[in-house]
Amino acid sequence: MTSTPLSRSAAKDLTRRKLIRAALAILDEEGEAGLTTVKVAKAAGIAQSSFYVHFKDMQELLRVLAEEGGRRLRHSMREARRAAREAPGDLERHRDTFRIPLEAVCRHPELLRIQLRARHDPSSSLRDFAKETAAAYREHHAADLAALGYTADDEHGRRRLEMIADGINAATNALAIGHLEGRYPDLDEAADILVALSRGALRLLRSGSGRDEGPRPPGPDGPERHDQL
Amino acid sequence: MTSTPLSRSAAKDLTRRKLIRAALAILDEEGEAGLTTVKVAKAAGIAQSSFYVHFKDMQELLRVLAEEGGRRLRHSMREARRAAREAPGDLERHRDTFRIPLEAVCRHPELLRIQLRARHDPSSSLRDFAKETAAAYREHHAADLAALGYTADDEHGRRRLEMIADGINAATNALAIGHLEGRYPDLDEAADILVALSRGALRLLRSGSGRDEGPRPPGPDGPERHDQL
DNA sequence: AATTTCACCGATAGTACTATCGGTGAAATT
DNA sequence: AATTTCACCGATAGTACTATCGGTGAAATT
């Protein structure tokens, strides 16, 4: 139990990490309003005034938190895309396209919640972080669509792709939250729902670039294409 | 420009409404963190201390705000459902099922934003309001599905319906926000996306109560059923 | 061994906000 | 006309938090 004495810089670094960890926990449990130098410092085991040895002010801590969180999420997402590419069959890959982002998001529940909150809070310092994260998710889905050959050439088509990515993204987050709250215990089931929703969107894209033409006879369409996303 | 002198109670009522209106504006512009008795009272044109003539504390004002907001949103939603029932053709009714909730939500942008924020904020006093609102939306969509005969009898089926309603609801909010931010100028286009997403979900429901069976040959299914939601 | 650096400490001034209190004048009641 | 009520006011005590400052002792450097 006797710990080797740390060098000064190593000790400082440890304290800094404790502060960040404490801040993240408080942010998740009490929200941005509950995040004070008093609470963070106390939770990290140092005096309130010592907070300023590590950060200029709470702003700066939040900025660091956002950077760190962004890095973690992007890493999760990259992993997810890599794993999805390596999935065995077409069917598995299909569901994985949605299950893996779901899992990535669920792996950092506090970041997800913080992001969803900050997204629409004008007073939040994490708003940019939230917007960037949302944009990254949108790109993820947009890339999936592009990989299937659904590229948009006109304004209307681009907007349509963006709306679909936006909608699927929102649904992904909603199902992830539901999973974290215990309402949807099985992520595979959630992934199936996302697969189904996206299939509807693909049918729309296939139906041409114009407005929804109404009742479209569900004739035979390319089966391999039908199954990719 | 000479205003008739108001009775004492009428004047008090007017001030109260001014406070509520001011609070709503501040809440929307600066978030819950920016909502103080100082700002609200000043914006309503009275002294800070007079705030307490109308409300016990900020908690109570927030409670009133939530009740009022909830009432407004429920009213909007009822109107929406009524209008959807009265829509002319099947096709129009189909799109209206989604366009009208979109419009209802967009009619009270500040309530939408406040709701989305409060939803995941543990420190928010409006969390219950947000949860109730989300539940109301879910019921709206669940009712639509039930009207089409998609009733669930087992645990798995019920959860599936709930997930679909949850997902569509999240997508609706996301597209509404996009519309309010100017990214999706045309609500009809947004409604088309929602129609498409929901069609995918319906196909999943029609495919049976088991897991997603994978590539399902898009054979002819009942066209009128296909077009209802 | 002497000196310097620096992570951390307690104390504290400053800021922002809440919520109470006594006072005031016009409306309402008698 | 006399009295009471009450919406609103300014002043202010109390609370919570921020951010600075001088001090301290152990690590780092000389």
Coordinates of C-alpha atoms (C1' of nucleotides) in Angstrom, one line a residue:
Chain A
M1 CA 0.0 0.0 0.0
T2 CA 3.1 2.3 0.2
S3 CA 3.0 4.3 -3.0
T4 CA 6.2 5.4 -4.5
P5 CA 6.6 9.2 -4.2
L6 CA 5.7 10.9 -7.4
S7 CA 7.7 13.5 -9.1
R8 CA 6.3 17.0 -8.9
S9 CA 5.1 17.1 -12.5
A10 CA 3.7 13.6 -12.3
A11 CA 1.8 14.5 -9.2
K12 CA 0.4 17.6 -11.0
D13 CA -0.6 15.6 -13.9
L14 CA -2.4 13.2 -11.7
T15 CA -4.3 16.0 -10.0
R16 CA -5.2 17.4 -13.3
R17 CA -6.7 14.2 -14.5
K18 CA -8.6 13.9 -11.2
L19 CA -10.1 17.3 -11.8
I20 CA -11.1 16.3 -15.3
R21 CA -12.6 13.1 -14.1
A22 CA -14.5 14.8 -11.3
A23 CA -15.8 17.5 -13.6
L24 CA -17.1 15.0 -16.1
A25 CA -18.9 13.1 -13.3
I26 CA -20.5 16.3 -11.9
L27 CA -21.4 17.5 -15.3
D28 CA -23.2 14.2 -16.0
E29 CA -24.9 14.0 -12.6
E30 CA -25.8 17.7 -12.0
G31 CA -25.5 19.4 -15.3
E32 CA -23.5 22.4 -16.3
A33 CA -25.3 24.5 -13.7
G34 CA -23.9 22.3 -10.9
L35 CA -20.3 22.6 -12.1
T36 CA -18.4 24.9 -9.7
T37 CA -14.8 25.2 -8.8
V38 CA -15.7 24.4 -5.2
K39 CA -17.3 21.0 -6.1
V40 CA -14.8 20.0 -8.7
A41 CA -11.8 20.8 -6.5
K42 CA -13.3 19.1 -3.5
A43 CA -14.2 16.0 -5.5
A44 CA -10.6 15.9 -6.8
G45 CA -9.3 16.3 -3.2
I46 CA -7.7 19.7 -3.4
A47 CA -8.5 23.2 -2.1
Q48 CA -10.8 25.3 -4.2
S49 CA -8.1 27.9 -4.9
S50 CA -5.8 25.2 -6.2
F51 CA -8.2 24.7 -9.1
Y52 CA -6.5 27.7 -10.7
V53 CA -3.1 26.1 -10.7
H54 CA -4.5 23.8 -13.4
F55 CA -7.0 25.9 -15.3
K56 CA -7.3 29.6 -15.9
D57 CA -11.0 29.3 -15.1
M58 CA -14.1 27.0 -15.5
Q59 CA -14.3 28.1 -19.2
E60 CA -10.9 26.5 -19.9
L61 CA -11.8 23.3 -18.1
L62 CA -14.9 23.0 -20.2
R63 CA -12.9 23.6 -23.3
V64 CA -10.5 20.9 -22.4
L65 CA -13.4 18.6 -21.5
A66 CA -14.9 19.2 -24.9
E67 CA -11.6 18.5 -26.7
E68 CA -11.0 15.3 -24.8
G69 CA -14.6 14.2 -25.3
G70 CA -14.5 15.0 -29.0
R71 CA -11.3 13.0 -29.4
R72 CA -12.8 10.0 -27.6
L73 CA -16.0 10.1 -29.6
R74 CA -14.2 10.4 -32.9
H75 CA -12.0 7.5 -32.0
S76 CA -15.0 5.4 -31.1
M77 CA -16.6 6.3 -34.4
R78 CA -13.5 5.4 -36.4
E79 CA -13.3 2.1 -34.6
A80 CA -17.0 1.6 -35.4
R81 CA -16.5 2.2 -39.1
R82 CA -13.5 -0.1 -39.2
A83 CA -15.4 -2.9 -37.4
A84 CA -18.4 -2.4 -39.7
R85 CA -16.1 -2.9 -42.8
E86 CA -14.7 -6.1 -41.3
A87 CA -18.1 -7.7 -40.5
P88 CA -18.6 -11.1 -42.1
G89 CA -21.8 -11.4 -44.2
D90 CA -23.9 -8.8 -45.9
L91 CA -26.7 -9.2 -43.4
E92 CA -24.4 -8.8 -40.4
R93 CA -22.7 -5.8 -42.0
H94 CA -26.1 -4.3 -42.6
R95 CA -27.2 -4.4 -39.0
D96 CA -23.7 -3.6 -37.8
T97 CA -23.8 -0.3 -39.7
F98 CA -26.3 0.8 -37.1
R99 CA -25.5 -1.4 -34.1
I100 CA -21.9 -0.2 -34.0
P101 CA -22.6 3.5 -33.8
L102 CA -25.2 2.7 -31.2
E103 CA -22.6 0.9 -29.1
A104 CA -20.1 3.6 -29.7
V105 CA -22.5 6.2 -28.3
C106 CA -23.5 4.0 -25.4
R107 CA -19.9 3.5 -24.4
H108 CA -19.7 7.1 -23.4
P109 CA -23.2 7.8 -21.9
E110 CA -22.1 10.9 -20.1
L111 CA -20.7 12.4 -23.3
L112 CA -23.9 11.6 -25.1
R113 CA -26.1 13.2 -22.4
I114 CA -23.8 16.2 -22.1
Q115 CA -23.8 16.6 -25.9
L116 CA -27.6 16.3 -26.2
R117 CA -28.1 18.9 -23.5
A118 CA -25.5 21.4 -24.7
R119 CA -26.8 21.2 -28.3
H120 CA -29.7 23.5 -27.6
D121 CA -28.5 25.5 -24.6
P122 CA -27.5 29.0 -25.6
S123 CA -25.6 29.5 -22.3
S124 CA -23.6 26.3 -22.7
S125 CA -19.8 26.5 -23.3
L126 CA -20.0 23.1 -24.9
R127 CA -22.3 24.1 -27.7
D128 CA -19.6 24.0 -30.3
F129 CA -18.5 20.6 -29.1
A130 CA -22.1 19.4 -29.4
K131 CA -22.5 20.8 -32.9
E132 CA -19.2 19.3 -34.1
T133 CA -20.2 15.9 -32.7
A134 CA -23.6 16.1 -34.4
A135 CA -21.9 17.1 -37.7
A136 CA -19.5 14.1 -37.3
Y137 CA -22.4 11.7 -36.9
R138 CA -24.2 13.2 -39.9
E139 CA -21.1 12.8 -42.0
H140 CA -20.8 9.2 -40.9
H141 CA -24.3 8.5 -42.2
A142 CA -23.8 10.6 -45.3
A143 CA -20.7 8.6 -46.1
D144 CA -22.7 5.4 -45.8
L145 CA -25.2 6.7 -48.2
A146 CA -22.6 7.9 -50.6
A147 CA -20.9 4.5 -50.5
L148 CA -24.1 3.1 -51.8
G149 CA -24.1 5.4 -54.7
Y150 CA -26.6 7.9 -53.4
T151 CA -24.8 11.0 -54.3
A152 CA -26.7 14.2 -54.7
D153 CA -26.0 16.6 -57.6
D154 CA -28.7 19.2 -57.0
E155 CA -29.7 21.4 -54.0
H156 CA -32.8 19.4 -53.4
G157 CA -31.0 16.1 -53.4
R158 CA -28.3 17.3 -51.1
R159 CA -30.9 18.6 -48.6
R160 CA -32.7 15.3 -48.8
L161 CA -29.6 13.4 -47.9
E162 CA -28.8 15.8 -45.1
M163 CA -32.3 15.4 -43.7
I164 CA -32.2 11.6 -43.8
A165 CA -28.8 11.6 -42.1
D166 CA -30.2 14.1 -39.5
G167 CA -33.3 12.0 -38.9
I168 CA -31.4 8.7 -38.6
N169 CA -28.9 10.3 -36.3
A170 CA -31.6 11.7 -34.0
A171 CA -33.3 8.3 -33.9
T172 CA -29.9 6.7 -33.1
N173 CA -29.4 9.0 -30.2
A174 CA -33.0 8.5 -29.0
L175 CA -32.7 4.7 -29.0
A176 CA -29.3 4.9 -27.3
I177 CA -30.8 7.0 -24.5
G178 CA -33.7 4.5 -24.3
H179 CA -31.1 1.7 -24.0
L180 CA -29.2 3.5 -21.3
E181 CA -32.4 4.2 -19.4
G182 CA -33.1 0.5 -19.5
R183 CA -36.2 0.7 -21.8
Y184 CA -34.6 -1.1 -24.7
P185 CA -32.3 -3.7 -23.2
D186 CA -31.3 -5.3 -26.5
L187 CA -29.2 -3.1 -28.8
D188 CA -29.7 -5.5 -31.7
E189 CA -33.5 -4.8 -31.6
A190 CA -32.7 -1.1 -31.7
A191 CA -30.4 -1.6 -34.6
D192 CA -33.2 -3.5 -36.4
I193 CA -35.4 -0.5 -36.0
L194 CA -32.8 1.8 -37.5
V195 CA -32.2 -0.6 -40.4
A196 CA -36.0 -0.5 -41.1
L197 CA -36.2 3.3 -40.9
S198 CA -33.2 3.7 -43.2
R199 CA -34.7 1.2 -45.7
G200 CA -37.7 3.5 -46.0
A201 CA -35.3 6.4 -46.7
L202 CA -33.5 4.4 -49.4
R203 CA -36.7 3.6 -51.1
L204 CA -37.4 7.3 -51.2
L205 CA -34.0 8.0 -52.8
R206 CA -34.5 5.3 -55.4
S207 CA -37.9 6.6 -56.3
G208 CA -36.2 9.5 -58.1
S209 CA -35.2 13.1 -57.3
G210 CA -38.6 14.7 -57.5
R211 CA -41.3 14.9 -54.8
D212 CA -42.7 11.8 -53.3
E213 CA -44.9 10.4 -56.1
G214 CA -47.3 8.8 -53.7
P215 CA -48.3 5.1 -53.9
R216 CA -45.4 3.4 -55.6
P217 CA -46.0 -0.2 -56.6
P218 CA -43.3 -2.1 -54.7
G219 CA -42.0 -3.9 -57.8
P220 CA -38.7 -5.8 -57.8
D221 CA -35.7 -3.6 -57.3
G222 CA -32.1 -4.6 -57.2
P223 CA -31.9 -6.9 -54.2
E224 CA -28.2 -6.4 -53.4
R225 CA -28.7 -2.6 -53.4
H226 CA -31.8 -3.0 -51.3
D227 CA -29.8 -4.7 -48.6
Q228 CA -26.6 -2.7 -48.3
L229 CA -27.5 -0.1 -45.7
Chain B
M1 CA -52.5 56.9 -26.0
T2 CA -54.3 57.5 -22.7
S3 CA -54.9 54.1 -21.2
T4 CA -58.0 53.5 -19.1
P5 CA -56.9 53.0 -15.5
L6 CA -56.9 49.3 -14.6
S7 CA -58.5 47.7 -11.6
R8 CA -55.9 46.5 -9.1
S9 CA -56.5 42.8 -9.8
A10 CA -56.4 43.4 -13.6
A11 CA -53.1 45.3 -13.2
K12 CA -51.7 42.5 -11.2
D13 CA -52.8 39.9 -13.8
L14 CA -51.2 42.0 -16.5
T15 CA -47.9 42.1 -14.6
R16 CA -48.0 38.4 -14.0
R17 CA -48.4 37.8 -17.7
K18 CA -45.5 40.1 -18.4
L19 CA -43.4 38.2 -16.0
I20 CA -44.3 34.9 -17.7
R21 CA -43.7 36.3 -21.2
A22 CA -40.3 37.8 -20.1
A23 CA -39.3 34.5 -18.5
L24 CA -40.1 32.5 -21.6
A25 CA -38.0 34.9 -23.7
I26 CA -35.0 34.8 -21.4
L27 CA -35.3 31.0 -21.1
D28 CA -35.2 30.7 -24.8
E29 CA -32.4 33.2 -25.4
E30 CA -30.1 32.5 -22.4
G31 CA -31.2 29.1 -21.1
E32 CA -32.2 28.1 -17.6
A33 CA -28.9 29.3 -16.2
G34 CA -29.6 32.9 -17.3
L35 CA -33.1 32.9 -15.7
T36 CA -32.8 35.1 -12.6
T37 CA -35.4 37.1 -10.6
V38 CA -33.3 40.2 -11.4
K39 CA -33.6 39.8 -15.2
V40 CA -37.2 38.6 -15.3
A41 CA -38.4 41.4 -13.1
K42 CA -36.5 44.0 -15.0
A43 CA -37.7 42.7 -18.3
A44 CA -41.2 42.9 -17.0
G45 CA -40.7 46.4 -15.8
I46 CA -41.0 45.9 -12.0
A47 CA -38.5 45.8 -9.1
Q48 CA -36.7 42.6 -8.3
S49 CA -38.4 42.3 -5.0
S50 CA -41.9 42.6 -6.5
F51 CA -41.2 39.3 -8.3
Y52 CA -42.2 37.6 -5.0
V53 CA -45.6 39.2 -5.1
H54 CA -46.5 36.9 -8.0
F55 CA -44.4 33.8 -7.4
K56 CA -43.1 32.1 -4.3
D57 CA -39.8 31.7 -6.0
M58 CA -38.2 30.9 -9.3
Q59 CA -39.2 27.2 -8.9
E60 CA -42.8 28.2 -8.9
L61 CA -42.5 30.4 -12.0
L62 CA -40.8 27.4 -13.8
R63 CA -43.6 25.1 -12.7
V64 CA -46.2 27.6 -14.1
L65 CA -44.2 27.9 -17.3
A66 CA -44.2 24.2 -17.7
E67 CA -47.9 23.8 -17.1
E68 CA -48.7 26.6 -19.5
G69 CA -46.3 25.3 -22.1
G70 CA -47.7 21.8 -21.8
R71 CA -51.2 23.1 -22.2
R72 CA -50.2 25.0 -25.4
L73 CA -48.4 22.0 -26.9
R74 CA -51.2 19.6 -26.1
H75 CA -53.7 22.0 -27.7
S76 CA -51.5 22.2 -30.8
M77 CA -51.3 18.5 -31.0
R78 CA -55.0 18.0 -30.7
E79 CA -55.6 20.5 -33.4
A80 CA -53.0 18.7 -35.5
R81 CA -54.8 15.4 -35.1
R82 CA -58.1 16.9 -35.9
A83 CA -56.8 18.6 -39.0
A84 CA -55.1 15.4 -40.1
R85 CA -58.4 13.6 -39.9
E86 CA -60.1 16.2 -42.1
A87 CA -57.5 16.2 -44.8
P88 CA -58.9 15.5 -48.3
G89 CA -57.3 12.5 -50.0
D90 CA -55.3 9.6 -48.8
L91 CA -52.1 10.9 -50.1
E92 CA -52.6 14.3 -48.5
R93 CA -53.6 12.7 -45.2
H94 CA -50.6 10.6 -45.4
R95 CA -48.1 13.4 -45.6
D96 CA -50.2 15.5 -43.2
T97 CA -49.8 12.9 -40.5
F98 CA -46.2 14.1 -40.4
R99 CA -46.4 17.7 -41.6
I100 CA -48.9 18.7 -39.0
P101 CA -47.0 17.7 -36.0
L102 CA -44.0 19.3 -37.6
E103 CA -45.9 22.5 -37.9
A104 CA -47.3 22.2 -34.4
V105 CA -43.8 21.9 -33.0
C106 CA -42.5 24.8 -35.1
R107 CA -45.3 27.0 -33.9
H108 CA -43.7 27.1 -30.5
P109 CA -40.0 27.0 -31.2
E110 CA -39.0 28.3 -27.8
L111 CA -41.0 25.5 -26.1
L112 CA -39.4 22.9 -28.4
R113 CA -35.9 24.1 -27.6
I114 CA -36.6 24.4 -23.9
Q115 CA -38.0 20.9 -23.9
L116 CA -35.1 19.4 -25.8
R117 CA -32.7 21.0 -23.4
A118 CA -34.5 20.1 -20.2
R119 CA -35.0 16.5 -21.3
H120 CA -31.5 15.5 -20.4
D121 CA -30.5 18.1 -17.8
P122 CA -30.6 16.6 -14.3
S123 CA -30.5 20.1 -12.8
S124 CA -33.5 21.3 -14.8
S125 CA -36.8 22.0 -13.1
L126 CA -38.5 21.4 -16.4
R127 CA -37.5 17.8 -16.7
D128 CA -40.9 16.4 -15.9
F129 CA -42.5 18.8 -18.4
A130 CA -40.0 17.6 -21.1
K131 CA -40.7 13.9 -20.3
E132 CA -44.4 14.4 -20.4
T133 CA -44.2 16.2 -23.7
A134 CA -42.0 13.5 -25.2
A135 CA -44.5 10.9 -23.9
A136 CA -47.4 12.8 -25.5
Y137 CA -45.6 12.7 -28.8
R138 CA -44.9 9.1 -28.5
E139 CA -48.6 8.4 -27.8
H140 CA -49.5 10.4 -30.9
H141 CA -47.4 8.2 -33.1
A142 CA -48.4 5.0 -31.2
A143 CA -52.0 5.9 -31.8
D144 CA -51.3 6.4 -35.5
L145 CA -49.8 2.9 -35.7
A146 CA -52.6 1.4 -33.7
A147 CA -55.1 3.0 -36.1
L148 CA -53.5 1.0 -38.8
G149 CA -54.0 -2.2 -37.0
Y150 CA -50.4 -2.6 -35.7
T151 CA -51.2 -3.5 -32.2
A152 CA -48.7 -5.4 -30.1
D153 CA -49.7 -8.4 -28.0
D154 CA -46.3 -9.5 -26.7
E155 CA -43.5 -7.8 -24.9
H156 CA -41.2 -7.8 -27.9
G157 CA -43.9 -6.2 -30.2
R158 CA -44.8 -3.5 -27.7
R159 CA -41.1 -2.5 -27.3
R160 CA -40.8 -2.5 -31.1
L161 CA -43.7 -0.1 -31.4
E162 CA -42.3 2.1 -28.7
M163 CA -38.9 2.2 -30.4
I164 CA -40.4 3.2 -33.7
A165 CA -42.5 5.9 -32.2
D166 CA -39.4 7.1 -30.2
G167 CA -37.3 7.2 -33.4
I168 CA -39.9 8.9 -35.5
N169 CA -40.4 11.4 -32.7
A170 CA -36.7 12.2 -32.4
A171 CA -36.5 12.6 -36.2
T172 CA -39.5 14.9 -36.2
N173 CA -37.8 17.1 -33.6
A174 CA -34.5 17.1 -35.4
L175 CA -36.1 18.1 -38.7
A176 CA -38.2 20.8 -36.9
I177 CA -35.0 22.2 -35.4
G178 CA -33.4 22.1 -38.8
H179 CA -36.3 24.0 -40.3
L180 CA -36.2 26.6 -37.5
E181 CA -32.4 27.0 -38.1
G182 CA -33.1 27.6 -41.8
R183 CA -31.5 24.5 -43.1
Y184 CA -34.7 22.9 -44.3
P185 CA -36.9 25.7 -45.6
D186 CA -39.7 23.5 -46.9
L187 CA -41.7 21.6 -44.2
D188 CA -43.3 19.4 -46.9
E189 CA -39.9 18.1 -47.8
A190 CA -39.2 17.3 -44.2
A191 CA -42.6 15.6 -44.0
D192 CA -41.7 13.4 -47.0
I193 CA -38.6 12.2 -45.2
L194 CA -40.7 11.2 -42.2
V195 CA -43.2 9.5 -44.4
A196 CA -40.3 7.5 -46.0
L197 CA -38.7 6.6 -42.6
S198 CA -42.1 5.4 -41.3
R199 CA -42.7 3.3 -44.4
G200 CA -39.6 1.4 -43.6
A201 CA -40.8 0.8 -40.1
L202 CA -44.2 -0.4 -41.3
R203 CA -42.5 -2.9 -43.6
L204 CA -40.6 -4.2 -40.6
L205 CA -43.9 -4.6 -38.7
R206 CA -45.6 -6.3 -41.6
S207 CA -42.7 -8.7 -41.9
G208 CA -43.8 -10.5 -38.7
S209 CA -43.1 -10.3 -35.0
G210 CA -39.7 -12.1 -35.0
R211 CA -36.3 -10.7 -35.6
D212 CA -35.5 -9.0 -38.9
E213 CA -35.3 -11.9 -41.3
G214 CA -32.9 -10.2 -43.6
P215 CA -33.3 -9.7 -47.3
R216 CA -37.1 -9.8 -47.8
P217 CA -38.2 -9.9 -51.4
P218 CA -40.2 -6.8 -52.0
G219 CA -43.2 -8.7 -53.3
P220 CA -46.6 -7.1 -53.8
D221 CA -48.2 -6.1 -50.5
G222 CA -51.5 -4.5 -49.8
P223 CA -51.2 -1.1 -51.6
E224 CA -53.9 0.7 -49.5
R225 CA -52.2 -0.4 -46.3
H226 CA -48.9 0.5 -47.7
D227 CA -50.0 4.1 -48.0
Q228 CA -51.9 4.9 -44.9
L229 CA -49.1 6.2 -42.6
Chain C
dA1 C1' 24.5 22.2 1.2
dA2 C1' 22.3 26.3 -0.4
dT3 C1' 19.0 28.1 -3.4
dT4 C1' 15.1 28.1 -6.3
dT5 C1' 10.8 26.5 -8.0
dC6 C1' 6.1 25.4 -7.6
dA7 C1' 1.8 22.7 -6.3
dC8 C1' -1.0 23.5 -2.9
dC9 C1' -3.0 25.9 1.1
dG10 C1' -6.2 29.3 3.9
dA11 C1' -8.0 33.8 3.9
dT12 C1' -10.5 37.0 1.7
dA13 C1' -12.3 40.8 -1.4
dG14 C1' -15.5 41.0 -5.0
dT15 C1' -19.7 39.7 -7.7
dA16 C1' -24.3 38.0 -8.5
dC17 C1' -28.3 36.5 -6.9
dT18 C1' -32.2 35.3 -3.4
dA19 C1' -35.6 36.5 -0.4
dT20 C1' -37.3 39.3 3.5
dC21 C1' -38.8 43.7 5.6
dG22 C1' -40.8 48.1 6.4
dG23 C1' -42.8 51.8 3.9
dT24 C1' -46.0 54.1 0.4
dG25 C1' -49.9 55.5 -2.2
dA26 C1' -53.7 54.4 -4.8
dA27 C1' -57.6 51.2 -5.1
dA28 C1' -61.1 48.9 -2.6
dT29 C1' -64.1 48.6 1.2
dT30 C1' -66.6 50.3 5.0
Chain D
dA1 C1' -65.1 60.4 4.4
dA2 C1' -62.5 57.1 7.1
dT3 C1' -60.3 52.9 7.0
dT4 C1' -58.3 48.9 5.0
dT5 C1' -56.0 46.3 1.5
dC6 C1' -52.3 45.4 -1.4
dA7 C1' -49.1 45.8 -5.6
dC8 C1' -45.1 47.7 -5.7
dC9 C1' -40.8 50.0 -4.0
dG10 C1' -35.8 50.5 -2.0
dA11 C1' -32.8 48.7 1.3
dT12 C1' -30.4 45.0 2.9
dA13 C1' -29.0 40.5 5.2
dG14 C1' -27.7 36.1 3.7
dT15 C1' -25.8 32.6 0.4
dA16 C1' -22.9 30.7 -3.1
dC17 C1' -19.3 31.2 -6.0
dT18 C1' -15.0 33.2 -8.3
dA19 C1' -10.5 34.5 -8.4
dT20 C1' -6.5 36.6 -6.2
dC21 C1' -2.8 36.8 -2.7
dG22 C1' 0.8 35.8 0.5
dG23 C1' 2.6 31.8 2.8
dT24 C1' 4.6 26.9 3.1
dG25 C1' 7.2 22.9 2.5
dA26 C1' 8.9 19.5 -0.4
dA27 C1' 10.9 18.7 -5.0
dA28 C1' 14.1 20.3 -8.3
dT29 C1' 18.2 22.7 -9.4
dT30 C1' 22.5 24.8 -8.5

